[in-house]
Tab-separated table of C-alpha atoms and ligand atoms in Angstrom:
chain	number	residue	atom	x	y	z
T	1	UNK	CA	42.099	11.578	28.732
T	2	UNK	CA	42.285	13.822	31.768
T	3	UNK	CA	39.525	16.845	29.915
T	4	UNK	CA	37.375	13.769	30.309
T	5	UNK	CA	37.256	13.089	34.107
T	6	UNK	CA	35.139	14.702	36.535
T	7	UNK	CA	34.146	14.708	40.477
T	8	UNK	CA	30.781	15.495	41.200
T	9	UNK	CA	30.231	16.165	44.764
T	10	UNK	CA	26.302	16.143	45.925
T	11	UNK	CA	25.312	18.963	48.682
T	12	UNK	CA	22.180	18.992	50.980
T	13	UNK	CA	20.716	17.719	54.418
T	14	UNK	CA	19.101	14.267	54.477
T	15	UNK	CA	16.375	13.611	52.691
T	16	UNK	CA	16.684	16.066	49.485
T	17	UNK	CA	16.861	13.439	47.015
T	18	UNK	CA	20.528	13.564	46.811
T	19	UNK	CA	20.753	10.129	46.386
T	20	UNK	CA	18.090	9.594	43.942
T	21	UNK	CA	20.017	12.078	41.784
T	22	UNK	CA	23.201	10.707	42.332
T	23	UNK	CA	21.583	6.865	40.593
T	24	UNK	CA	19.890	8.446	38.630
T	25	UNK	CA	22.584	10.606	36.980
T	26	UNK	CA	24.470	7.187	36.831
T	27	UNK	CA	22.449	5.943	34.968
T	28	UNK	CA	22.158	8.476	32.749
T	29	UNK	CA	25.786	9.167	31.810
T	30	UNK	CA	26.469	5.003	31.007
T	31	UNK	CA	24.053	4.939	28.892
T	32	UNK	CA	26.768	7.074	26.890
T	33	UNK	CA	29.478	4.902	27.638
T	34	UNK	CA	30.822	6.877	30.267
T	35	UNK	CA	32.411	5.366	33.319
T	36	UNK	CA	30.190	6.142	36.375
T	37	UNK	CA	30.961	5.092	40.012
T	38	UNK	CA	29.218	6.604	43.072
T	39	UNK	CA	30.729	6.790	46.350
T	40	UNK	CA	28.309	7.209	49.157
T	41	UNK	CA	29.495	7.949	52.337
T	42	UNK	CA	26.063	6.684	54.396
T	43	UNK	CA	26.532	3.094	53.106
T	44	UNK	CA	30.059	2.624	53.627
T	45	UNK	CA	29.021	4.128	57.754
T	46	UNK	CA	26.386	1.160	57.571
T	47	UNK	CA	28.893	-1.285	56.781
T	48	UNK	CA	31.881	0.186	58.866
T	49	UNK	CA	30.064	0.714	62.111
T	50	UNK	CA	27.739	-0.513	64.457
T	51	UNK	CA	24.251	0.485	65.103
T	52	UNK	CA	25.309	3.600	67.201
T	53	UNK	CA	25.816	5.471	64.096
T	54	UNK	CA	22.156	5.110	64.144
T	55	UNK	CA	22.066	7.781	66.905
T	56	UNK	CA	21.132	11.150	66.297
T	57	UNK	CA	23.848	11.602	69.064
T	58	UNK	CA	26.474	10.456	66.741
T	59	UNK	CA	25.561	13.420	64.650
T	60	UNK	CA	26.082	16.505	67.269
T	61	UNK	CA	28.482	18.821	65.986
T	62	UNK	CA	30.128	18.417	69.710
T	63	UNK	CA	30.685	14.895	69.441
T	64	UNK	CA	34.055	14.051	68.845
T	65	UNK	CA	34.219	10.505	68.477
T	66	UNK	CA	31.129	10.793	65.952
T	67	UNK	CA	32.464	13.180	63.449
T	68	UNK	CA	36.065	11.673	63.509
T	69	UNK	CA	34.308	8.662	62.281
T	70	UNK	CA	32.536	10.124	60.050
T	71	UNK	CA	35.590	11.763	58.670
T	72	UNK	CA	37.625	9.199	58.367
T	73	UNK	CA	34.564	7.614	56.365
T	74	UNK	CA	34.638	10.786	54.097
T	75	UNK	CA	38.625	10.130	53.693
T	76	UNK	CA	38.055	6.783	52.503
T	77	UNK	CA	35.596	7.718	49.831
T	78	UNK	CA	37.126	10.505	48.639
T	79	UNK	CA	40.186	8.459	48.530
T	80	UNK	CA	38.826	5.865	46.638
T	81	UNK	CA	37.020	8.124	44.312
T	82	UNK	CA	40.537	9.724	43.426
T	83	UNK	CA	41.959	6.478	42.862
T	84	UNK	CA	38.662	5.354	40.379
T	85	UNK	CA	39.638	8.336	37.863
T	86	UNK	CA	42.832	7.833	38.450
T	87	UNK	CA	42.248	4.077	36.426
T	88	UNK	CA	39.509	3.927	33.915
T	89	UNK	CA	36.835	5.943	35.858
T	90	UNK	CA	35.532	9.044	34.195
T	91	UNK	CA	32.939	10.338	36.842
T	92	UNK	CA	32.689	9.684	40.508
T	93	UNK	CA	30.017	11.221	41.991
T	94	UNK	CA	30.591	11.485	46.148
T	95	UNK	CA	27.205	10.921	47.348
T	96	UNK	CA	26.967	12.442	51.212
T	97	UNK	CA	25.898	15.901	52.689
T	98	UNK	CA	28.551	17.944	52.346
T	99	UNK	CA	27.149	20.559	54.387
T	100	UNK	CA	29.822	22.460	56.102
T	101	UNK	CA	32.064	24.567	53.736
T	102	UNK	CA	35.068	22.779	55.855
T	103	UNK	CA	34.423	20.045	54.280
T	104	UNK	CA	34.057	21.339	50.972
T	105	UNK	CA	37.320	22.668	50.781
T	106	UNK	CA	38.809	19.521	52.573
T	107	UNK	CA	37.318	17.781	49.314
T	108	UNK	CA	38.485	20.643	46.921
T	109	UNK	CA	41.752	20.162	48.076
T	110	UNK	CA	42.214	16.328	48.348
T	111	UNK	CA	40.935	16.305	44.721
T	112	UNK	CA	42.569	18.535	42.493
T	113	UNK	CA	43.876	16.746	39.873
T	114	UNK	CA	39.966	16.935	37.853
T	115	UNK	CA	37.217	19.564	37.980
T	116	UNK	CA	34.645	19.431	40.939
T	117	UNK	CA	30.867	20.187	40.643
T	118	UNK	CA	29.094	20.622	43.429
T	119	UNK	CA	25.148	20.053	43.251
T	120	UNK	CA	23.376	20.864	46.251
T	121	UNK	CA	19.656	19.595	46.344
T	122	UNK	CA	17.110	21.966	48.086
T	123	UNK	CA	13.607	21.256	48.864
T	124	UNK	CA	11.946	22.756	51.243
T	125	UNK	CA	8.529	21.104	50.687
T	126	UNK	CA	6.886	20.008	54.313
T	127	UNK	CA	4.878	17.104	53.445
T	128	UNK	CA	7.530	16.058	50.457
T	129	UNK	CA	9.933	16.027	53.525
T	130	UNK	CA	7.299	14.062	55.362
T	131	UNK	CA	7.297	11.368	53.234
T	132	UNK	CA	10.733	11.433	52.543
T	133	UNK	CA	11.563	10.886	56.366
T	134	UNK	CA	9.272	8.109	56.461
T	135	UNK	CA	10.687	6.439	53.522
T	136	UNK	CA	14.132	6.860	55.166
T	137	UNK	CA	13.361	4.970	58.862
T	138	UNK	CA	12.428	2.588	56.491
T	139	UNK	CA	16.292	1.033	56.477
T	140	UNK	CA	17.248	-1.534	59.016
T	141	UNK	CA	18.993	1.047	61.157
T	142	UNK	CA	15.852	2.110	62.646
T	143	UNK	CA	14.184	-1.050	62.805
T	144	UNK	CA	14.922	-1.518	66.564
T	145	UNK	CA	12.836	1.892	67.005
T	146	UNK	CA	9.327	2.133	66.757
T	147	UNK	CA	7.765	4.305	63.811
T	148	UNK	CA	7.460	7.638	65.973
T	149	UNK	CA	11.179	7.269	67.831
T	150	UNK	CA	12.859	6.608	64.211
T	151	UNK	CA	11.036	10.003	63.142
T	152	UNK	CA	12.145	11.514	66.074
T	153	UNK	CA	16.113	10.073	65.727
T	154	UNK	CA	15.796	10.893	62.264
T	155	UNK	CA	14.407	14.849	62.700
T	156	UNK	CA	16.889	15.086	65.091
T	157	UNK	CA	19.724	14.006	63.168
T	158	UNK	CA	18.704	16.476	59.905
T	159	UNK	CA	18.738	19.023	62.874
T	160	UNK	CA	22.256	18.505	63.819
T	161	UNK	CA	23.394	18.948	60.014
T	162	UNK	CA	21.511	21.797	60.127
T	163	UNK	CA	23.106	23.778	62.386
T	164	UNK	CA	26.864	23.613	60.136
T	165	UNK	CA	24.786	23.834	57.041
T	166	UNK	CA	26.183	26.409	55.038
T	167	UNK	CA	24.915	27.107	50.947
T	168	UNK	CA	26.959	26.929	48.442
T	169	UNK	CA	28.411	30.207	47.517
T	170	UNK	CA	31.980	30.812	45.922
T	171	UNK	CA	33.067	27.200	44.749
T	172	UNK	CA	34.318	27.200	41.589
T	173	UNK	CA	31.730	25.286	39.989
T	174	UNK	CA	28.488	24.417	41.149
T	175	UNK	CA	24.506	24.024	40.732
T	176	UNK	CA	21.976	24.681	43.419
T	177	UNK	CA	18.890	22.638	42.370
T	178	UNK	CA	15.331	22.650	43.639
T	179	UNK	CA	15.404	18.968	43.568
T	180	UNK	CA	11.583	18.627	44.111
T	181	UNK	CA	10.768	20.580	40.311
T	182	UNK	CA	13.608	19.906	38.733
T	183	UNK	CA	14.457	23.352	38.596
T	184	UNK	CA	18.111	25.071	38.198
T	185	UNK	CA	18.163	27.695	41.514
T	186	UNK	CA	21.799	29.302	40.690
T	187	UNK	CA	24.858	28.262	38.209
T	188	UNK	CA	28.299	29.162	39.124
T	189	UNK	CA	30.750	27.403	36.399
T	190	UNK	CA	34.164	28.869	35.987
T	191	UNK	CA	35.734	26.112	33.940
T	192	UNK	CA	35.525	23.577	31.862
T	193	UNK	CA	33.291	20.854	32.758
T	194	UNK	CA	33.389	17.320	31.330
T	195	UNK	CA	29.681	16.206	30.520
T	196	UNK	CA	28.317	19.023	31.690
T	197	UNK	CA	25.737	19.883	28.518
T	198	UNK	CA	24.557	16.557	29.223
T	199	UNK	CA	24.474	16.599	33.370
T	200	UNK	CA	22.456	20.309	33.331
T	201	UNK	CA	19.653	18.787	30.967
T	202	UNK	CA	19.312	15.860	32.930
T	203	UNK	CA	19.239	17.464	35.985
T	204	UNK	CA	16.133	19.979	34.676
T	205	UNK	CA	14.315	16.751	32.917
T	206	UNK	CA	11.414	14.845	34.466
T	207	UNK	CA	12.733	11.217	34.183
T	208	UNK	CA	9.886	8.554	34.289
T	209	UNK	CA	10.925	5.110	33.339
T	210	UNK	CA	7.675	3.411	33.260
T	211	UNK	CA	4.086	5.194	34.201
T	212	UNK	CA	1.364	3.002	34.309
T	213	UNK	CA	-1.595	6.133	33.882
T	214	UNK	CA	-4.811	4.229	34.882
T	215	UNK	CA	-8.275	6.126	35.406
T	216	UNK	CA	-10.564	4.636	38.041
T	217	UNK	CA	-13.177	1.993	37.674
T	218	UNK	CA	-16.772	2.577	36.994
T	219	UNK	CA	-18.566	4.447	39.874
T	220	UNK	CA	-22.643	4.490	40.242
T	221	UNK	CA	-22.171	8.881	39.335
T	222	UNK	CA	-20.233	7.476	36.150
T	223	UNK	CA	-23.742	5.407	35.207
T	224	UNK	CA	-25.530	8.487	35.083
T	225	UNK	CA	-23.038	10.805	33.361
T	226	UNK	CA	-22.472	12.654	36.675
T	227	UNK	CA	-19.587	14.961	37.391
T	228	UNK	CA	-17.444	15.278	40.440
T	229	UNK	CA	-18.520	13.728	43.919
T	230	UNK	CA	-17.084	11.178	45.719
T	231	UNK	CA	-19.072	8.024	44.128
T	232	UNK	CA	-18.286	4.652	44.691
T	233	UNK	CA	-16.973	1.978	42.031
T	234	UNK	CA	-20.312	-0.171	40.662
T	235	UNK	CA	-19.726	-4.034	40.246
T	236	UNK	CA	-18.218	-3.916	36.985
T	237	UNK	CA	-15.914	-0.678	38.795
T	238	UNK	CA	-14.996	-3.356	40.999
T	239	UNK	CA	-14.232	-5.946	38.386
T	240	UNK	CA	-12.013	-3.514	36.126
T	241	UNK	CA	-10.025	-2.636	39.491
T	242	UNK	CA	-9.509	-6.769	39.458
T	243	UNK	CA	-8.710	-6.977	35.786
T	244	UNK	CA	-5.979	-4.463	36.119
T	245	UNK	CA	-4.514	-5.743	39.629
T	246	UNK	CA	-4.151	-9.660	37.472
T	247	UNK	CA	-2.892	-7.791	34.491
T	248	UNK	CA	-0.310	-6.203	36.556
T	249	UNK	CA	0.598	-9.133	39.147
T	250	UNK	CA	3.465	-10.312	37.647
T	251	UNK	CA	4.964	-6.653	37.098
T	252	UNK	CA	6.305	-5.077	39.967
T	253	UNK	CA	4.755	-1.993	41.267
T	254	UNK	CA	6.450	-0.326	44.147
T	255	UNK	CA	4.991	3.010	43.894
T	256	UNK	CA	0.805	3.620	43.295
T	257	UNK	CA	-0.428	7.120	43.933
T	258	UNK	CA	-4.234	7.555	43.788
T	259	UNK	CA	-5.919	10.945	44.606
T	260	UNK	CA	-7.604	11.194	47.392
T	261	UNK	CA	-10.588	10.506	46.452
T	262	UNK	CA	-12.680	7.055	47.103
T	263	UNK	CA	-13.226	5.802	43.264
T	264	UNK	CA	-9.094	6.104	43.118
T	265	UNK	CA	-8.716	4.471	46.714
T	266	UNK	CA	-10.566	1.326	45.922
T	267	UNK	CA	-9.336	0.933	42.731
T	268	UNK	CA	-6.031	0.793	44.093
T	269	UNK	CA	-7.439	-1.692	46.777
T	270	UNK	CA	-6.928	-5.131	44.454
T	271	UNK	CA	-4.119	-3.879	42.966
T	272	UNK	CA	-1.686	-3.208	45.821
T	273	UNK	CA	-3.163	-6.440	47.345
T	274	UNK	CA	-1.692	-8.279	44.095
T	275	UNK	CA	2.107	-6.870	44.440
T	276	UNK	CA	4.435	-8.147	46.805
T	277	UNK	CA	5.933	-4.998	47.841
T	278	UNK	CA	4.369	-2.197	47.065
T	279	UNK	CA	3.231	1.343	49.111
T	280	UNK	CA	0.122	3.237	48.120
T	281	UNK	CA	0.141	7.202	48.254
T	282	UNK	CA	-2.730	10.094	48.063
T	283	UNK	CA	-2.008	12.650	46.549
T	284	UNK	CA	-4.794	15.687	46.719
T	285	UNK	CA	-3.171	16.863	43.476
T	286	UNK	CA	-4.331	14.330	41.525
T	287	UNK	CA	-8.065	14.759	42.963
T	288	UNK	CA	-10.672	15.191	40.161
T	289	UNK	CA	-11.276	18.830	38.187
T	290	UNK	CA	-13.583	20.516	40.790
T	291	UNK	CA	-16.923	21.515	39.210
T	292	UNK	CA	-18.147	24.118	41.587
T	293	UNK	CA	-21.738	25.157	41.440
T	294	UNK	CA	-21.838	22.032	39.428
T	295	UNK	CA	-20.337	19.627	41.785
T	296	UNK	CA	-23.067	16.132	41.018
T	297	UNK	CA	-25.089	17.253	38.461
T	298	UNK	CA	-25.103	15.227	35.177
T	299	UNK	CA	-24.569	17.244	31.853
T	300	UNK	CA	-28.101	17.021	30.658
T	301	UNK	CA	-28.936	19.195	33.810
T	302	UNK	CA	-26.602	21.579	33.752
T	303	UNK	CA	-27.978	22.247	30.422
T	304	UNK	CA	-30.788	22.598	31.575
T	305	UNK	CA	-30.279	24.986	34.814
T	306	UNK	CA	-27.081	26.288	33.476
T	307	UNK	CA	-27.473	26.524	30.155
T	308	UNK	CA	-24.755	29.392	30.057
T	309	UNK	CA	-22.137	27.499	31.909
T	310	UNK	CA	-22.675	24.621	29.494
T	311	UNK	CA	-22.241	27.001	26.544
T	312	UNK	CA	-19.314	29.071	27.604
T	313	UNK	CA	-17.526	25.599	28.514
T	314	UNK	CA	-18.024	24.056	24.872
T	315	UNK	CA	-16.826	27.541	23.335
T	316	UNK	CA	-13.097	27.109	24.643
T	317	UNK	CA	-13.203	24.394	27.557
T	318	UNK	CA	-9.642	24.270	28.528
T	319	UNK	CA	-10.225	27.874	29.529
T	320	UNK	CA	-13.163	28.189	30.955
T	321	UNK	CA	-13.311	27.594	34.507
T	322	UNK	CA	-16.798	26.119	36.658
T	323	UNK	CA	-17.898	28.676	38.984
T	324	UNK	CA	-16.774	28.247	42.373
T	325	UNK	CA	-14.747	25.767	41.083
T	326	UNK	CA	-11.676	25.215	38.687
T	327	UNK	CA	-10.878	24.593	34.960
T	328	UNK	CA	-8.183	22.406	33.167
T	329	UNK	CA	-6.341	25.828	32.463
T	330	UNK	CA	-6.350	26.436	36.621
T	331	UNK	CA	-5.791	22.542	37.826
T	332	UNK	CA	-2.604	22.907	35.661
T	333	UNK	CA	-0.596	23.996	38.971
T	334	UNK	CA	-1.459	21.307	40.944
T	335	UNK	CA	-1.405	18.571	38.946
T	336	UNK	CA	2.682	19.418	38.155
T	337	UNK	CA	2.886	19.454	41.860
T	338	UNK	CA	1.881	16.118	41.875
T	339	UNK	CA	3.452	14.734	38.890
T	340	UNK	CA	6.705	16.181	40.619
T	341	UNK	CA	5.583	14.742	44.150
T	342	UNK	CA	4.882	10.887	42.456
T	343	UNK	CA	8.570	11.446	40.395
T	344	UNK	CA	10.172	12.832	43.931
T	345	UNK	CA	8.909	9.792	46.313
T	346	UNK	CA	9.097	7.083	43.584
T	347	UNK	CA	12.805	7.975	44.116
T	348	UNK	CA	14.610	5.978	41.525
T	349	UNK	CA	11.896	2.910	41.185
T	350	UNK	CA	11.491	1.450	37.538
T	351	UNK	CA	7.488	1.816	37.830
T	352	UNK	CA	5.260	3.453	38.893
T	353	UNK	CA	1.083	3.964	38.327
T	354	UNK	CA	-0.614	6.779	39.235
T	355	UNK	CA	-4.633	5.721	39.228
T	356	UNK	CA	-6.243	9.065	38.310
T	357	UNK	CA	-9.590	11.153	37.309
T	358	UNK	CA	-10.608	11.828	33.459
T	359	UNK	CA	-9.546	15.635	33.360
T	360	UNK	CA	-6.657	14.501	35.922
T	361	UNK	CA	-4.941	11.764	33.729
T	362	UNK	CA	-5.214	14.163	30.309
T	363	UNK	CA	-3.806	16.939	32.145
T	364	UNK	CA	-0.845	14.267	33.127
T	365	UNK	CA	-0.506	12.710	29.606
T	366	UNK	CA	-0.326	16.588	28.153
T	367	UNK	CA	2.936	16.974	30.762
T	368	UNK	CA	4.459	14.574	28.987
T	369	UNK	CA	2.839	14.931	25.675
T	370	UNK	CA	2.979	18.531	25.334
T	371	UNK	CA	-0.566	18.388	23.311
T	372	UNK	CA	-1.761	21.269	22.207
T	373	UNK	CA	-3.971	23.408	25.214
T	374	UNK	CA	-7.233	23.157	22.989
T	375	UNK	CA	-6.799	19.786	22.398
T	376	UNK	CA	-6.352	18.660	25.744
T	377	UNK	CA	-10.057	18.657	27.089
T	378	UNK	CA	-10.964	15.585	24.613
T	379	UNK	CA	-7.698	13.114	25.096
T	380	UNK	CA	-9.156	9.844	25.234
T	381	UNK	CA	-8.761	8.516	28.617
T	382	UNK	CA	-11.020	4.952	28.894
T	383	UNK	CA	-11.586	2.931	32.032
T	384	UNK	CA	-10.696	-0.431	29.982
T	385	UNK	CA	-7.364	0.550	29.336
T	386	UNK	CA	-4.157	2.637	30.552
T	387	UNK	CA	-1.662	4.406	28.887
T	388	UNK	CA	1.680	3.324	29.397
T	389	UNK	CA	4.430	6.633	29.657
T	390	UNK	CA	8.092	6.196	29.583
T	391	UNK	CA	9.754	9.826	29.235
T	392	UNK	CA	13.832	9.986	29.780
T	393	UNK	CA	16.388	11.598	28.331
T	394	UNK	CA	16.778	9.278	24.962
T	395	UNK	CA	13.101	7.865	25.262
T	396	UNK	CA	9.970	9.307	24.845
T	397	UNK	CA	7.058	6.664	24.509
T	398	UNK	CA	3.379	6.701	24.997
T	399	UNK	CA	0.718	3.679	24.407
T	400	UNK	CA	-2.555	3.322	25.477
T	401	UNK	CA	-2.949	-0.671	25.943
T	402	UNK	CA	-5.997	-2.372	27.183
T	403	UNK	CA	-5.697	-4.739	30.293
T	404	UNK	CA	-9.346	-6.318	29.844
T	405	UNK	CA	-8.986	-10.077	27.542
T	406	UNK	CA	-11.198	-9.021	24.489
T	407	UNK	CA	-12.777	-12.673	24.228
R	1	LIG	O1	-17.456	12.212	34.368
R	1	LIG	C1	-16.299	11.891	35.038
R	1	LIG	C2	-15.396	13.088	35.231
R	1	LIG	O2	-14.215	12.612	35.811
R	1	LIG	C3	-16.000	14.239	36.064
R	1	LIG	O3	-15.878	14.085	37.454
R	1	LIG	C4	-15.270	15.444	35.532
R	1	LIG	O4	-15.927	16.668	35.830
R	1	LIG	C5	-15.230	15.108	34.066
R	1	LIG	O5	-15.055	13.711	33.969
R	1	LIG	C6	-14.117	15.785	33.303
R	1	LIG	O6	-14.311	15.612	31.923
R	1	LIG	P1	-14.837	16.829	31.015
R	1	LIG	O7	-13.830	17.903	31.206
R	1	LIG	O8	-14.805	16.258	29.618
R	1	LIG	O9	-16.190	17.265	31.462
């Protein structure tokens, strides 16, 4: 039925995640039944054209030869996506940049016999971006440059979009997404758009498919009940770290992200060593609840010296923040951030594990849990086990599963 087709064109300079969204929302809408196909502009250049496309050069605004190719790639897609809907297809998303406003209305144009929805991805974060780029000289296109020249080509070539960027503004229908949080920016709609219910709570949901929430391995300060620091893992520390890296050797893991402290670090150590493929991030987000005045001290001697610190805290402990330090109520910022970060460079991997601190991991299993604030200080989170999160649109599942053999 022709109410039921739709063209969604993605918006944004390299690197925003566009095409994470674009899978992602694929996968999304067939699990409804609905006909997805995306057309992405970047991988039909790959397999069109030589390595010169590879050039920043090949991106200047002034270079003629570059952006006929490029449009003629456009022409093909957009082709192509008309004649998908035209058959059986019910949704072909046109994964490029769409920058310039020229080509927007090029697009508008050549594809007006279904509704278009633009849905440019912003984010603006620097060291999101930082990663991103990294991720992206990554594909064999820069492999004949060396790490800091493909970060250079690659920089240059986001500049070049840059300067025809223009926002969306008066297009009949369109979202402008923070693609980082997950957050709707602005929401222009002036018709009547197929899926869209669906599309708008997808686009606002944090998708996980599989978190693998670990806490770190015993450390020497863990021995003698003490707080913060930057303690090593003891023997057995060392052993869990093991235990979890065979548990999880047969399960691929492309994603870990540790904090940045050392307990997290070498826990990750056997564990990355055990997958094939696999990249290990820090995240400071994730590091442990800072303590303050605190900061080392066990609980039986901050009794002692503090014995007003250790009441207040018991009296309403999600609230009450350590002096000089923070509280679960104030690390709730943070940790989001780095929840989001994790979702954001896991792009659209199946798994991830995120190897965490005590207050850090129940602060991450109330995101997804939505606990109850009070109840959030005393979530069970054990060194022998990890809890196991899968949160999508039609899923919500949590399990905490040991990875030690009981005999
Ligand atoms: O004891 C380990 C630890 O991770 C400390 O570093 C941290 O201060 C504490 O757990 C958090 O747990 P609680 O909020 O229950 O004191």
């Amino acid at each position: 039925m022709k109410k039921d087709k739709l063209y969604i064109a993605l918006v944004g300079l390299p690197a925003r995640g566009k095409s994470t969204i674009a899978n992602r929302l694929r996968d999304n809408l067939r699990k409804d039944n609905i006909r997805v196909r995306i057309f992405n502009n970047g991988d039909l250049r790959r397999r069109l054209t030589d390595r010169s496309s590879s050039d920043p050069e090949f991106y200047a605004p002034s270079n003629t030869e570059g952006s006929t190719l490029r449009e003629h790639i456009a022409m093909i897609n957009i082709g192509r996506a008309r004649d998908y809907l035209a058959r059986k297809g019910q949704v072909a998303v046109l994964d490029a940049t769409h920058v310039s406003k020229k080509r927007r209305n090029k697009l508008s144009r050549l594809l007006d016999d279904h509704p278009v929805l633009f849905i440019e991805c912003i984010n603006e974060d620097k060291a999101i971006l930082e990663a991103s780029v990294l991720r992206k000289i990554m594909l064999p296109e820069f492999s004949h440059l060396c790490r800091e020249a493909a970060i250079e080509s690659f920089n240059k070539r986001i500049n070049y979009y840059q300067t025809i960027y223009s926002p969306l503004d008066d297009e009949r229908n369109f979202v402008i997404l923070d693609s980082l949080h997950n957050k709707i920016i602005r929401e222009e709609i002036s018709g009547t758009i197929p899926f869209y219910d669906r599309i708008r709570d997808f686009l606002v949901t944090d998708t996980v498919k599989n978190l693998f929430l670990v806490r770190h391995g015993e450390t020497y300060f863990n021995l003698e009940n003490r707080i913060g620091g930057d303690s090593e893992l003891t023997e057995n520390g060392r052993g869990q770290a093991h235990a979890i890296a065979d548990y999880f050797s047969q399960v691929k893991i492309p994603f870990i992200f540790t904090s940045t402290k050392e307990r997290t670090r070498q826990t990750a150590v056997p564990i990355h060593a055990a997958q094939k493929a696999c990249e290990t991030i820090e995240l400071k987000e994730f590091d442990e609840i800072d303590s303050g005045i605190c900061e080392c001290m066990s609980y039986e001697e901050i009794r002692k010296k503090f014995p007003a610190i250790y009441g207040d805290r018991k009296k309403d402990k999600y609230n009450y923040t350590y002096p000089g330090g923070e509280g679960y109520v104030t690390m709730k910022g943070r940790i989001y951030t780095g929840i989001k970060k994790a979702l954001y460079l896991s792009g659209t991997s199946d798994r991830i594990m995120i190897i965490g601190h005590r207050a850090v991991n129940r602060m991450i299993l109330a995101h997804f849990l939505y606990r109850r604030q009070e109840d959030v200080p005393y979530i069970y989170v054990p060194q022998d086990k990890y809890y196991h999160i899968v949160a999508t649109q039609d899923k919500k599942l949590l399990q905490l599963k040991p990875f030690m053999s009981i005999d």
